[in-house]
Tab-separated table of C-alpha atoms and ligand atoms in Angstrom:
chain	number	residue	atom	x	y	z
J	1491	UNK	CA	30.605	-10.972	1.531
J	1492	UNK	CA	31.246	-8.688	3.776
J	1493	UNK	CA	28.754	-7.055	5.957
J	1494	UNK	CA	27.344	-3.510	7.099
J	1495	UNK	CA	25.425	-4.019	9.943
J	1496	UNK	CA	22.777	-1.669	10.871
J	1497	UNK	CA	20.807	-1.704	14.561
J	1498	UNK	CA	17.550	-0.903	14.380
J	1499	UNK	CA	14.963	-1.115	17.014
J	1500	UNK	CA	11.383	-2.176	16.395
J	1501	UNK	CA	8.824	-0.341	18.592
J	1502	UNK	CA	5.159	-2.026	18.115
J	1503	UNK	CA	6.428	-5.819	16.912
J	1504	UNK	CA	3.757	-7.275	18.657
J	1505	UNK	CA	1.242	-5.291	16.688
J	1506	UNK	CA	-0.655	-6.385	13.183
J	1507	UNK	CA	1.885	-4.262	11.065
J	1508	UNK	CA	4.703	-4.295	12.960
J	1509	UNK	CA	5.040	-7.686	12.820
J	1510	UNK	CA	3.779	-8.893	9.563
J	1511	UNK	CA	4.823	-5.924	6.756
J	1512	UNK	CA	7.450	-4.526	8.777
J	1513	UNK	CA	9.274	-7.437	10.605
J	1514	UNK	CA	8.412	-10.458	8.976
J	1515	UNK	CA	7.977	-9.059	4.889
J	1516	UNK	CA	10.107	-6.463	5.295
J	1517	UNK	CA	13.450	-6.594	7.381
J	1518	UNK	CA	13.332	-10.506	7.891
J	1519	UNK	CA	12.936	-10.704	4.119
J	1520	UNK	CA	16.157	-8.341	3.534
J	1521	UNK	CA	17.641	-10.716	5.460
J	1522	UNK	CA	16.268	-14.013	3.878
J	1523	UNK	CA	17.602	-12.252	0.206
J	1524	UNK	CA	21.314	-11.391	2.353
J	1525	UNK	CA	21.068	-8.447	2.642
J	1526	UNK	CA	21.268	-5.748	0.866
J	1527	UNK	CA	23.741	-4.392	-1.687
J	1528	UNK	CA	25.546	-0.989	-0.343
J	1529	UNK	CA	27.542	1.266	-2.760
J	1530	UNK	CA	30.755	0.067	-1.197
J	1531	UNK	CA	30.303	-3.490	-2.075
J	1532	UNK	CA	29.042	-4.583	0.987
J	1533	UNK	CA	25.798	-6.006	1.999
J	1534	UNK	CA	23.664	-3.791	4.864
J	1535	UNK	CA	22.168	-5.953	7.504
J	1536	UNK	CA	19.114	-5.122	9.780
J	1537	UNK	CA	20.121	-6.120	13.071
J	1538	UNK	CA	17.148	-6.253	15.347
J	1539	UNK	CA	16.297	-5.505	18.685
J	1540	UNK	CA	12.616	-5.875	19.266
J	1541	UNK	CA	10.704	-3.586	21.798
J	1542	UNK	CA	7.504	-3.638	23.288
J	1543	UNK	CA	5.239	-3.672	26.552
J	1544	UNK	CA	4.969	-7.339	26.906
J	1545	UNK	CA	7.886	-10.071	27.056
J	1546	UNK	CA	6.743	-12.971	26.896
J	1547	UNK	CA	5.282	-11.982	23.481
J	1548	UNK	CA	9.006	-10.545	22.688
J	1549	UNK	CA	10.377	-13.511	24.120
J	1550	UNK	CA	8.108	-15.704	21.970
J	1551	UNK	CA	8.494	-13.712	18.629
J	1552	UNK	CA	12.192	-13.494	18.651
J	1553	UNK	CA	12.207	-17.081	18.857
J	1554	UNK	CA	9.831	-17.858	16.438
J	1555	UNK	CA	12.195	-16.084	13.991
J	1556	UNK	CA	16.082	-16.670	15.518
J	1557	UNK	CA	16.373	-13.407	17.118
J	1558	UNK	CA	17.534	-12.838	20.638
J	1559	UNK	CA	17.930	-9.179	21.100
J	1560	UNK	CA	14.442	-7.842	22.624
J	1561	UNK	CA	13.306	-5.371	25.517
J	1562	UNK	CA	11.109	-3.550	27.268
J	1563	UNK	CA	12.696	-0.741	28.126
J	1564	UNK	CA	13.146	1.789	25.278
J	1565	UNK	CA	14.852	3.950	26.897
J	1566	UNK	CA	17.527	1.615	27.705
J	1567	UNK	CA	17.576	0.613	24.400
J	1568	UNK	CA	17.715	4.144	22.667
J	1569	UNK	CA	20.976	4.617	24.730
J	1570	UNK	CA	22.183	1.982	23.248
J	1571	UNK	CA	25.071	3.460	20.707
J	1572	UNK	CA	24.911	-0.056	18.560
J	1573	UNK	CA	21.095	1.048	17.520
J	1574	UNK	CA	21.535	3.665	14.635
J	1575	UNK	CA	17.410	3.427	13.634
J	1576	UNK	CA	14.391	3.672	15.733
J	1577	UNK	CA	11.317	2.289	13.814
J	1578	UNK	CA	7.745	2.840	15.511
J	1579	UNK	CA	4.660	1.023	14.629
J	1580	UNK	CA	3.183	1.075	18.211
J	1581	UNK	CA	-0.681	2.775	18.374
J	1582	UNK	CA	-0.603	6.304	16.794
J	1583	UNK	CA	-1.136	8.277	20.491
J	1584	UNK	CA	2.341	6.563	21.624
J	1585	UNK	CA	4.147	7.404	18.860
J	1586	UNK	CA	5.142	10.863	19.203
J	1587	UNK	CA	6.646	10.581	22.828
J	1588	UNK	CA	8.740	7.935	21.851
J	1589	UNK	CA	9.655	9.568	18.655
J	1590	UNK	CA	11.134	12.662	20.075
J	1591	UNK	CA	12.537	10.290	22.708
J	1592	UNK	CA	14.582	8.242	19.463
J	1593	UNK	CA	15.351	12.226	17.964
J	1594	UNK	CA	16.840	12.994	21.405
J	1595	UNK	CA	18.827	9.934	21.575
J	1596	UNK	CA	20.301	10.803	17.895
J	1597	UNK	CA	18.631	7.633	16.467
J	1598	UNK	CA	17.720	7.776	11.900
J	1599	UNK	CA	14.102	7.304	12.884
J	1600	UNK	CA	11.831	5.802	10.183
J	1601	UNK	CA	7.716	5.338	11.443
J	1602	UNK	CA	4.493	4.188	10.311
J	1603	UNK	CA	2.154	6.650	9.281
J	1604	UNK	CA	0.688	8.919	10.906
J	1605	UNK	CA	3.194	10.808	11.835
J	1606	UNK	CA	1.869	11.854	15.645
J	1607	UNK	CA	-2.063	12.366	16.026
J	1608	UNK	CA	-1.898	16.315	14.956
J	1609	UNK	CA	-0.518	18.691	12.692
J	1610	UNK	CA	1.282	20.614	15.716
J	1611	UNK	CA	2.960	17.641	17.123
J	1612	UNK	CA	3.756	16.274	13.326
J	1613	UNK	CA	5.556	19.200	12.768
J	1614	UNK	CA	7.818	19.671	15.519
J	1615	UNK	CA	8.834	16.494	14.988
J	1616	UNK	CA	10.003	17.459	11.447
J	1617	UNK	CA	11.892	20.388	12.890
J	1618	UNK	CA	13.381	18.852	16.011
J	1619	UNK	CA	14.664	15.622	13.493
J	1620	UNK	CA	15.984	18.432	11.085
J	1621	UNK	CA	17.817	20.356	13.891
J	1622	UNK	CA	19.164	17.167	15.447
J	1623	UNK	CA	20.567	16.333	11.777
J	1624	UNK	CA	18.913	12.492	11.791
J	1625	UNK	CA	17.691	10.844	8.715
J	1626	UNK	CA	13.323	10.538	8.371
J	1627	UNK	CA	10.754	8.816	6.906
J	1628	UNK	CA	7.457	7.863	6.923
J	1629	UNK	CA	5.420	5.260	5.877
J	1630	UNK	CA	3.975	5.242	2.372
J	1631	UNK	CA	3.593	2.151	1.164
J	1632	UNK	CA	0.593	2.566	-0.949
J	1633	UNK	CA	3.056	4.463	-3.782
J	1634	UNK	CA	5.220	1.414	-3.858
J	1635	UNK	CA	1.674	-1.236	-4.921
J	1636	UNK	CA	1.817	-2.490	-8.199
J	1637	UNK	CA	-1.601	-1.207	-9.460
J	1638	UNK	CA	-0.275	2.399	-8.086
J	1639	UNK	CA	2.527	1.959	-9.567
J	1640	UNK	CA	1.264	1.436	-13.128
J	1641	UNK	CA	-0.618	4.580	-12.314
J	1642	UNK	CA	1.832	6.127	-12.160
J	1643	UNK	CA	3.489	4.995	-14.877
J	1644	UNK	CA	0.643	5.894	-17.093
J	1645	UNK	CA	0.417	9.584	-15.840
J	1646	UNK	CA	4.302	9.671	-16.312
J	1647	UNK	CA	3.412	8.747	-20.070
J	1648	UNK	CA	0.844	10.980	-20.921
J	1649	UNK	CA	-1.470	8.583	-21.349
J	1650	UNK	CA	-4.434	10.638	-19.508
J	1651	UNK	CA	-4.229	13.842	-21.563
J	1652	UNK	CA	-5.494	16.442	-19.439
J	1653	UNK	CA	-6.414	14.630	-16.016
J	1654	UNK	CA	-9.838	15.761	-14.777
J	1655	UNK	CA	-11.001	13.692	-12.213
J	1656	UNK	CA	-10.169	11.356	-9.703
J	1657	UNK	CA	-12.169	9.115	-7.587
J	1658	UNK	CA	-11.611	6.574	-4.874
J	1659	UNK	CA	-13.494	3.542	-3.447
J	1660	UNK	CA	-11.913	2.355	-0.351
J	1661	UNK	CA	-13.435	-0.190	2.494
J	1662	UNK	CA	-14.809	-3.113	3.604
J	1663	UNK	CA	-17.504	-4.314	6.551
J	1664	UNK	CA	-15.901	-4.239	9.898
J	1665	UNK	CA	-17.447	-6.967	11.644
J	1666	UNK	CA	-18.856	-5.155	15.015
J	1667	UNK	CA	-17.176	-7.899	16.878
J	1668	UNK	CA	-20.197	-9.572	18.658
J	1669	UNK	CA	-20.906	-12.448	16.374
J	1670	UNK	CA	-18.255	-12.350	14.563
J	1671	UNK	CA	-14.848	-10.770	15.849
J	1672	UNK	CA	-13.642	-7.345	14.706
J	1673	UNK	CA	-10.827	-7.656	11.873
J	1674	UNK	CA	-9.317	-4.402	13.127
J	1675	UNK	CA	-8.186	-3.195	16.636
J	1676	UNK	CA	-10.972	-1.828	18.370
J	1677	UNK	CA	-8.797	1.326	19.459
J	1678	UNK	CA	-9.345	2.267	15.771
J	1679	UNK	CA	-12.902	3.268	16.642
J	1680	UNK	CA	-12.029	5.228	19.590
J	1681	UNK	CA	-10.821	8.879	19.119
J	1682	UNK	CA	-9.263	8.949	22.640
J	1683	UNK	CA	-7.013	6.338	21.578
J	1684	UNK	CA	-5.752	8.345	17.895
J	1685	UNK	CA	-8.810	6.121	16.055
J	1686	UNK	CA	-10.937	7.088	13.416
J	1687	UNK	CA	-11.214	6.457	9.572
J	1688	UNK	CA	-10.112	10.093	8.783
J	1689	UNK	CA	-6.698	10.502	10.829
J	1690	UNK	CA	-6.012	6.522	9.525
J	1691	UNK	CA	-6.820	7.241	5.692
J	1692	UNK	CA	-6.802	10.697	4.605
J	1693	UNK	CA	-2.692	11.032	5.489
J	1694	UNK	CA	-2.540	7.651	2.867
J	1695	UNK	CA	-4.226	9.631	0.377
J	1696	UNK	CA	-2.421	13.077	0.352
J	1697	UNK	CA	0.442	11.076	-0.696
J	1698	UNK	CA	-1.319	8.916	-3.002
J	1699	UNK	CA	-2.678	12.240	-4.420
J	1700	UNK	CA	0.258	14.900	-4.022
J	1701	UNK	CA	2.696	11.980	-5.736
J	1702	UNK	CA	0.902	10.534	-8.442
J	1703	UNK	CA	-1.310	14.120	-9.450
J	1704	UNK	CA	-0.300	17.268	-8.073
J	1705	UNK	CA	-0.486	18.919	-4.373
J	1706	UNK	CA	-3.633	19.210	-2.519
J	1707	UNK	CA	-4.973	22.697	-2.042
J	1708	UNK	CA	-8.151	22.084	-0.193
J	1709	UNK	CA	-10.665	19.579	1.281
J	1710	UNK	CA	-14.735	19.490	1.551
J	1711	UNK	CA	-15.530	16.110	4.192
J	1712	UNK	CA	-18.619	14.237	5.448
J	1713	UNK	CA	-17.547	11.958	8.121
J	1714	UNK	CA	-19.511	9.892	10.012
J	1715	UNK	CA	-19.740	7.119	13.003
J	1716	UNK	CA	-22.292	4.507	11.276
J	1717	UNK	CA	-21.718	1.823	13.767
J	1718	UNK	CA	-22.564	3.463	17.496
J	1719	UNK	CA	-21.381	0.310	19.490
J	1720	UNK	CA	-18.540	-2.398	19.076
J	1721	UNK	CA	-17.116	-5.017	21.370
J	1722	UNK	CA	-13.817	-4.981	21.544
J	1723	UNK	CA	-10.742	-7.716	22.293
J	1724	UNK	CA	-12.437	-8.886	25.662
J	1725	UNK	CA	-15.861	-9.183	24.692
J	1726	UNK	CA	-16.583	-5.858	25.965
J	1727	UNK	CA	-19.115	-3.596	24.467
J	1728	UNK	CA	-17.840	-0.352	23.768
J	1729	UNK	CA	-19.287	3.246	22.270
J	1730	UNK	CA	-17.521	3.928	18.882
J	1731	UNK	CA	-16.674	7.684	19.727
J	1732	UNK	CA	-14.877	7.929	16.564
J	1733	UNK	CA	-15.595	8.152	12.706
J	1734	UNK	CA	-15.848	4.464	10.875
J	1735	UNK	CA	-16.576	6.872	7.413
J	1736	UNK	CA	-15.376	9.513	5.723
J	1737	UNK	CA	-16.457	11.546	1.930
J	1738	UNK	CA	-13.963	13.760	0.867
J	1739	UNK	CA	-13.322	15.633	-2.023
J	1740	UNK	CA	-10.193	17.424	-2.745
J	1741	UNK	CA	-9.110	19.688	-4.895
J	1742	UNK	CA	-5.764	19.242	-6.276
J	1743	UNK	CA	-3.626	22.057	-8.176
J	1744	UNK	CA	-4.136	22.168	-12.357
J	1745	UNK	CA	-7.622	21.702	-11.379
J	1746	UNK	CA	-8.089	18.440	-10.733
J	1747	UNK	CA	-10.728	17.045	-8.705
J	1748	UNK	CA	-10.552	14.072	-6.430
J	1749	UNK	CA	-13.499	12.294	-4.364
J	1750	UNK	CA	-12.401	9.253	-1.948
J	1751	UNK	CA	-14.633	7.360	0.241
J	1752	UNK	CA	-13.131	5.274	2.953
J	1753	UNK	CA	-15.233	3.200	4.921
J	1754	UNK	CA	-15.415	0.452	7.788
J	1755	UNK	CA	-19.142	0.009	7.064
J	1756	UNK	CA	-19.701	-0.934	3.267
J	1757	UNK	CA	-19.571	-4.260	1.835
J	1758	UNK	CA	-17.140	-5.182	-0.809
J	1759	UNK	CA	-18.723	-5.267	-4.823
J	1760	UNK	CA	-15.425	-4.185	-6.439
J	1761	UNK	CA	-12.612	-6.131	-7.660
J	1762	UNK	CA	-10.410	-4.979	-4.732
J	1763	UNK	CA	-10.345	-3.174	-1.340
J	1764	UNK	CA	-9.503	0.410	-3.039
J	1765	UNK	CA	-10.081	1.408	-6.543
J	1766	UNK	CA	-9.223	4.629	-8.279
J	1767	UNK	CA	-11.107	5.618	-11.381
J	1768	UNK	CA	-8.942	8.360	-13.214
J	1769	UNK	CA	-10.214	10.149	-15.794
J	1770	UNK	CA	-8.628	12.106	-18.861
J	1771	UNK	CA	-9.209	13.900	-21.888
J	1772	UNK	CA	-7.165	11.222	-23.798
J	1773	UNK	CA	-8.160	8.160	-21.518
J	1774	UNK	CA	-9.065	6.513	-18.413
J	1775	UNK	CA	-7.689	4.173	-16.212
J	1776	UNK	CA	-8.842	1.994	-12.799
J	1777	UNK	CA	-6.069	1.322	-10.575
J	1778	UNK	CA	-6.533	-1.062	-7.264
J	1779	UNK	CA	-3.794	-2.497	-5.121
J	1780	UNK	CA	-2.281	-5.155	-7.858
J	1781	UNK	CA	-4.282	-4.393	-11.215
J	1782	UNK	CA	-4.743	-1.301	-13.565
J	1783	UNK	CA	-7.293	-1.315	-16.500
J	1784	UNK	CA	-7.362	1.524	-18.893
J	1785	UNK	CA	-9.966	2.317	-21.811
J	1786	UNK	CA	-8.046	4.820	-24.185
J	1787	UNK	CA	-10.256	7.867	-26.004
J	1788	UNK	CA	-10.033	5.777	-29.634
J	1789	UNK	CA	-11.796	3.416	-27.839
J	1790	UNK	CA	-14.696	4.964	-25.789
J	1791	UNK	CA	-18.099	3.643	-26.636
J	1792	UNK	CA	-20.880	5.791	-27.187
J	1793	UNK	CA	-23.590	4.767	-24.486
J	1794	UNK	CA	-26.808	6.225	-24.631
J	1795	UNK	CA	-29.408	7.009	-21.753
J	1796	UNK	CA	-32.346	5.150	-22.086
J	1797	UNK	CA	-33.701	3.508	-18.728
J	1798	UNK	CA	-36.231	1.353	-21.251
J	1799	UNK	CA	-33.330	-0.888	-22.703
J	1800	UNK	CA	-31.379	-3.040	-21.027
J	1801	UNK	CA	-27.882	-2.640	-21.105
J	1802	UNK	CA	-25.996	-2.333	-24.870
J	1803	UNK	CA	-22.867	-2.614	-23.754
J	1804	UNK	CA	-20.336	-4.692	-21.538
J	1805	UNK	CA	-18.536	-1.877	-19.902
J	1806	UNK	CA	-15.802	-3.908	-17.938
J	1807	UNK	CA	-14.962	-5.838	-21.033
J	1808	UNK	CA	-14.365	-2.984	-23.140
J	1809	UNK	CA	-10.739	-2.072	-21.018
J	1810	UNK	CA	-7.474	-3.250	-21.602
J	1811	UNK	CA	-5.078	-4.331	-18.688
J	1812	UNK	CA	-2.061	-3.140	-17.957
J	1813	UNK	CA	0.561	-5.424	-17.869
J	1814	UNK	CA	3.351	-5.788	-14.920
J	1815	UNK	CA	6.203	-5.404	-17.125
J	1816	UNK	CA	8.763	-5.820	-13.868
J	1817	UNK	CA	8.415	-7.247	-10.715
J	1818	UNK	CA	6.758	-5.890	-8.210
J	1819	UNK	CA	8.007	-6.883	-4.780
J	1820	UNK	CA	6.456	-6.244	-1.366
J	1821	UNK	CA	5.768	-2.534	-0.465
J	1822	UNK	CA	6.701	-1.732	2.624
J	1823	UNK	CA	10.206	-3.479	1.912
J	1824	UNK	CA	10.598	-1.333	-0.942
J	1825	UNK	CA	10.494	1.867	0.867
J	1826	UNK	CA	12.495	-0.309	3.623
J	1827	UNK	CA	15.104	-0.510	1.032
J	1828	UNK	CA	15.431	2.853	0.351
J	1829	UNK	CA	15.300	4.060	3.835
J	1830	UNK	CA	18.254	1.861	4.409
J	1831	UNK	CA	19.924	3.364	1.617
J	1832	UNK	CA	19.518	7.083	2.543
J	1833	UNK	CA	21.164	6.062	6.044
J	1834	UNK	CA	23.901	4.003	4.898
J	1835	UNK	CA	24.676	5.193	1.653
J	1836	UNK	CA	22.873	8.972	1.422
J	1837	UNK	CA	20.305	8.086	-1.020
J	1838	UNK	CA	17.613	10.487	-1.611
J	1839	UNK	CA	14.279	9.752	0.314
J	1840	UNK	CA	11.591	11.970	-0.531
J	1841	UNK	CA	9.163	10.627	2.186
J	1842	UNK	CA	10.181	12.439	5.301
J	1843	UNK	CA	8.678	13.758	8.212
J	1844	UNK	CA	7.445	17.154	6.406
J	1845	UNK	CA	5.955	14.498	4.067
J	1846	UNK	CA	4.845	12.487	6.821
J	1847	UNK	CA	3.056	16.049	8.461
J	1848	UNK	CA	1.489	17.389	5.750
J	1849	UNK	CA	-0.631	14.081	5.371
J	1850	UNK	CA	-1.778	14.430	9.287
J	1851	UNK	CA	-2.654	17.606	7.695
J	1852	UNK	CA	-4.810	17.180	5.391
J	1853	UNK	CA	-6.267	14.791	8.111
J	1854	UNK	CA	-7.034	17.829	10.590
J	1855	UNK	CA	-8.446	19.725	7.391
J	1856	UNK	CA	-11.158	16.791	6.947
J	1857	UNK	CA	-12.070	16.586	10.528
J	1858	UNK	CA	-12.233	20.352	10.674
J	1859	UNK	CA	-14.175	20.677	7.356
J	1860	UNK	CA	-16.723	18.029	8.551
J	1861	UNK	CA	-16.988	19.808	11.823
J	1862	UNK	CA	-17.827	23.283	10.373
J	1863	UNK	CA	-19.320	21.927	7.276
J	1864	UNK	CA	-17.250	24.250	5.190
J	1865	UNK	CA	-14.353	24.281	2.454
J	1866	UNK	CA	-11.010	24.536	4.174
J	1867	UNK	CA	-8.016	25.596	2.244
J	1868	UNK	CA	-4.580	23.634	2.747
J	1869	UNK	CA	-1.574	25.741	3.774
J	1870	UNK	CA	1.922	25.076	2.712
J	1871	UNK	CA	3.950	24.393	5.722
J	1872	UNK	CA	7.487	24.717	6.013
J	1873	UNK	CA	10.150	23.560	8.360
G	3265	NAD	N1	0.619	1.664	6.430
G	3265	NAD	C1	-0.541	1.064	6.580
G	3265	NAD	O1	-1.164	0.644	5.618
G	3265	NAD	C2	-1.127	0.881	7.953
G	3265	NAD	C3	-2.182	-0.018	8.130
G	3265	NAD	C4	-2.686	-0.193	9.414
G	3265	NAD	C5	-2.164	0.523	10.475
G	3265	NAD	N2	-1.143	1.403	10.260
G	3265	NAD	C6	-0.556	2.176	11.374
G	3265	NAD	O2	0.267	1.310	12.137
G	3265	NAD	C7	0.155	1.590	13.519
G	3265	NAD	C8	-0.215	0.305	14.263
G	3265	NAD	O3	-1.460	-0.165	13.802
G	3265	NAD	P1	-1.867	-1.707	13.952
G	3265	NAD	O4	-3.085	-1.873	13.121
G	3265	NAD	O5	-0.677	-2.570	13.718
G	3265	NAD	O6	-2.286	-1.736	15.497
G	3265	NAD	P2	-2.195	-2.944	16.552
G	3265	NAD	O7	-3.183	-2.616	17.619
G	3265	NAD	O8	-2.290	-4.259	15.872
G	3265	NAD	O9	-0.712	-2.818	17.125
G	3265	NAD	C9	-0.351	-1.774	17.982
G	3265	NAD	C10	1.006	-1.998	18.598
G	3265	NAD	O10	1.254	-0.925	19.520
G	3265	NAD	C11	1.587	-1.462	20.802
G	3265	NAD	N3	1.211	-0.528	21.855
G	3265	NAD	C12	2.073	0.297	22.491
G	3265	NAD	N4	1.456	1.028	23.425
G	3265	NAD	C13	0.159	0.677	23.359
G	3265	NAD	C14	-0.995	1.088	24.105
G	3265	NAD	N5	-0.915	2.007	25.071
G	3265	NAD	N6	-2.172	0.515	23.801
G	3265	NAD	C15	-2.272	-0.420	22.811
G	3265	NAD	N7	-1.185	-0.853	22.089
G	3265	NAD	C16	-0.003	-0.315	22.372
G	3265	NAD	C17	0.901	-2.804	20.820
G	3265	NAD	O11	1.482	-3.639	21.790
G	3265	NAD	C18	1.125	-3.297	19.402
G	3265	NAD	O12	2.439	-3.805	19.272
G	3265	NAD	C19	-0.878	2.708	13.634
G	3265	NAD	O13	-0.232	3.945	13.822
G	3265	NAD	C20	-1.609	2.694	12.326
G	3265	NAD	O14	-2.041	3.992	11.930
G	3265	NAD	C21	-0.620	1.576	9.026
């Protein structure tokens, strides 16, 4: 079948998610499946050039896998006319240089989230990619989960009624890295280096929020940096200067209220690593990353307060799961997918840079908030 091939160079390979969601389930796995079916007939195919700092770890990736086309230089790259996508998954503080390097260069440029470390930055990029007429998108794979997406589904439905609340359980212990190693890169607990719990989460859950319920209108945060001191990659202690928790509430339009807490420091006692209790006037629902449970009004028990009893009832067996009812394939290829449609074919793709800027956003508004200790009120912002 014939082919439409696509260049498209990967900034950050060497990294956790540039090489396993991005590279190796996402555009190796388009590959692995043939490509892609375009509206002409054809089949678009990621051709890959990986960039990075180091070359021997290039060198040794791109043979793991059959590629050949990798480099250091990005610039040399980007001037490359045979590259039509720049895709960056390199640290957050490196990202926005090279991004308005790609928009100069006239690359589509799709990037992990966040967009650039503030809301300034974020949205120049947004305008400069508009001006320059390339295609944009960022990162939001946590719509494209199954248990989201029977969320979704459900809200789509009516199921909820009148949605009230919303509340969010995200995290897991972050070992310190002394007697056991750290799980996550230790520039996540740096704020020099575009770390922090805040500027890593809060963007994930505007769009979680703003897609699934309504727009955010403002934000209330706690944050704090419960573990002082890590050691990082080479055994060497470091001061965690930035925040390894964050509260927030947020108030959503129609009134809805929504209270996540993302943390580095809590130990798991959930059934998975987030967990969204939603609840209705006509039902409720828990959603985590692959399940959904829901407990509809007709079938509410009636508990009753009264510390001298043990407990009546078994609450987690009184809900009803949701069932798949399709297949769910891997997120990040999803939204791959459709990014690679909206360049080749013109596709809509709702999950642009603006997107992208109002989640660093709402980001800015928590770390402000928690600052001040004081309400603050999201803006719309335009292009
Ligand atoms: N969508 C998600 O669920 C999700 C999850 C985790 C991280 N992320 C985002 O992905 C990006 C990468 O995160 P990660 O966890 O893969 O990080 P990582 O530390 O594992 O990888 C970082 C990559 O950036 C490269 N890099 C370029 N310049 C660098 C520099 N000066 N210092 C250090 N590394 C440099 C590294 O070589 C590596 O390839 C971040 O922006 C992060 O916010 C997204």
């Amino acid at each position: 079948m014939e082919r439409t091939s696509i260049g498209i160079i990967l900034n950050g390979v060497t990294g956790r998610m540039g090489y396993r969601q991005h590279l190796v389930r996402s555009l190796l796995a388009i590959r692995e499946q043939g490509g892609l079916p375009a509206r002409d007939g054809s089949r678009i195919w990621p051709e890959l050039t990986l960039v990075g700092r180091n070359e021997a770890k290039l060198a040794e990736i791109a043979a793991r896998h059959g590629l050949t086309s990798y480099t250091t230089d990005l610039d040399a790259a980007l001037a490359d006319d045979s590259h039509q996508i720049y895709f960056d998954a390199q640290v957050t503080a490196q990202r926005e240089k090279a991004i308005r390097a790609a928009i100069e260069a006239g690359k589509h440029i799709y990037t992990e989230k966040p967009l650039a470390e503030g809301l300034t930055g974020s949205l120049e990029l947004a305008r400069l990619a508009a001006a320059k007429g390339v295609k944009n998108g960022v990162v939001q794979d946590k719509l494209f989960l199954p248990g989201l997406r029977k969320l979704k589904r459900l809200v789509d439905s009516g199921f909820f009624g009148r949605i009230l609340s919303v509340r969010g359980e995200f995290g897991y212990w972050v070992f310190e890295g002394d007697w056991q190693d750290a799980q996550r890169p230790s520039w996540n607990y740096r704020a020099e280096d575009g770390g922090g719990i805040t500027v890593d989460m809060f963007p994930h859950w505007h769009y979680v929020l703003e897609q699934i319920f309504a727009p955010v209108t403002a934000v209330t945060a706690h944050i704090a940096t419960h573990i002082p001191e890590r050691v990082d990659e080479t055994g060497q202690t470091y001061r965690a200067t930035a925040d390894d928790a964050a509260y927030g509430i947020f108030e959503l339009a129609g009134g809805i209220t929504a209270q996540i807490n993302s943390s580095w420091a809590v130990r798991v006692y959930r059934d998975e690593l987030v967990e969204f209790q939603v609840d209705g006037t006509h039902g409720s629902a828990v959603a985590g990353l692959r399940e959904c449970r829901i407990q509809h009004r007709g079938a509410t028990p009636m508990p009753v307060w009264n510390p001298d009893l043990p407990v009546t009832e078994p609450f987690r067996a009184q809900w009803q799961t949701v069932p798949d009812n399709e297949d769910f394939d891997n997120g990040f290829k999803v939204q791959w997918e459709a990014f690679l449609r909206h360049v080749v074919d013109d596709e809509p793709f709702p999950w642009d840079f603006l997107a992208g800027a109002r989640g660093v956003q709402l980001a800015e508004a928590g770390l402000l908030s928690a600052r001040e200790g004081r309400r603050v009120e999201i803006e719309e912002i335009r292009l």
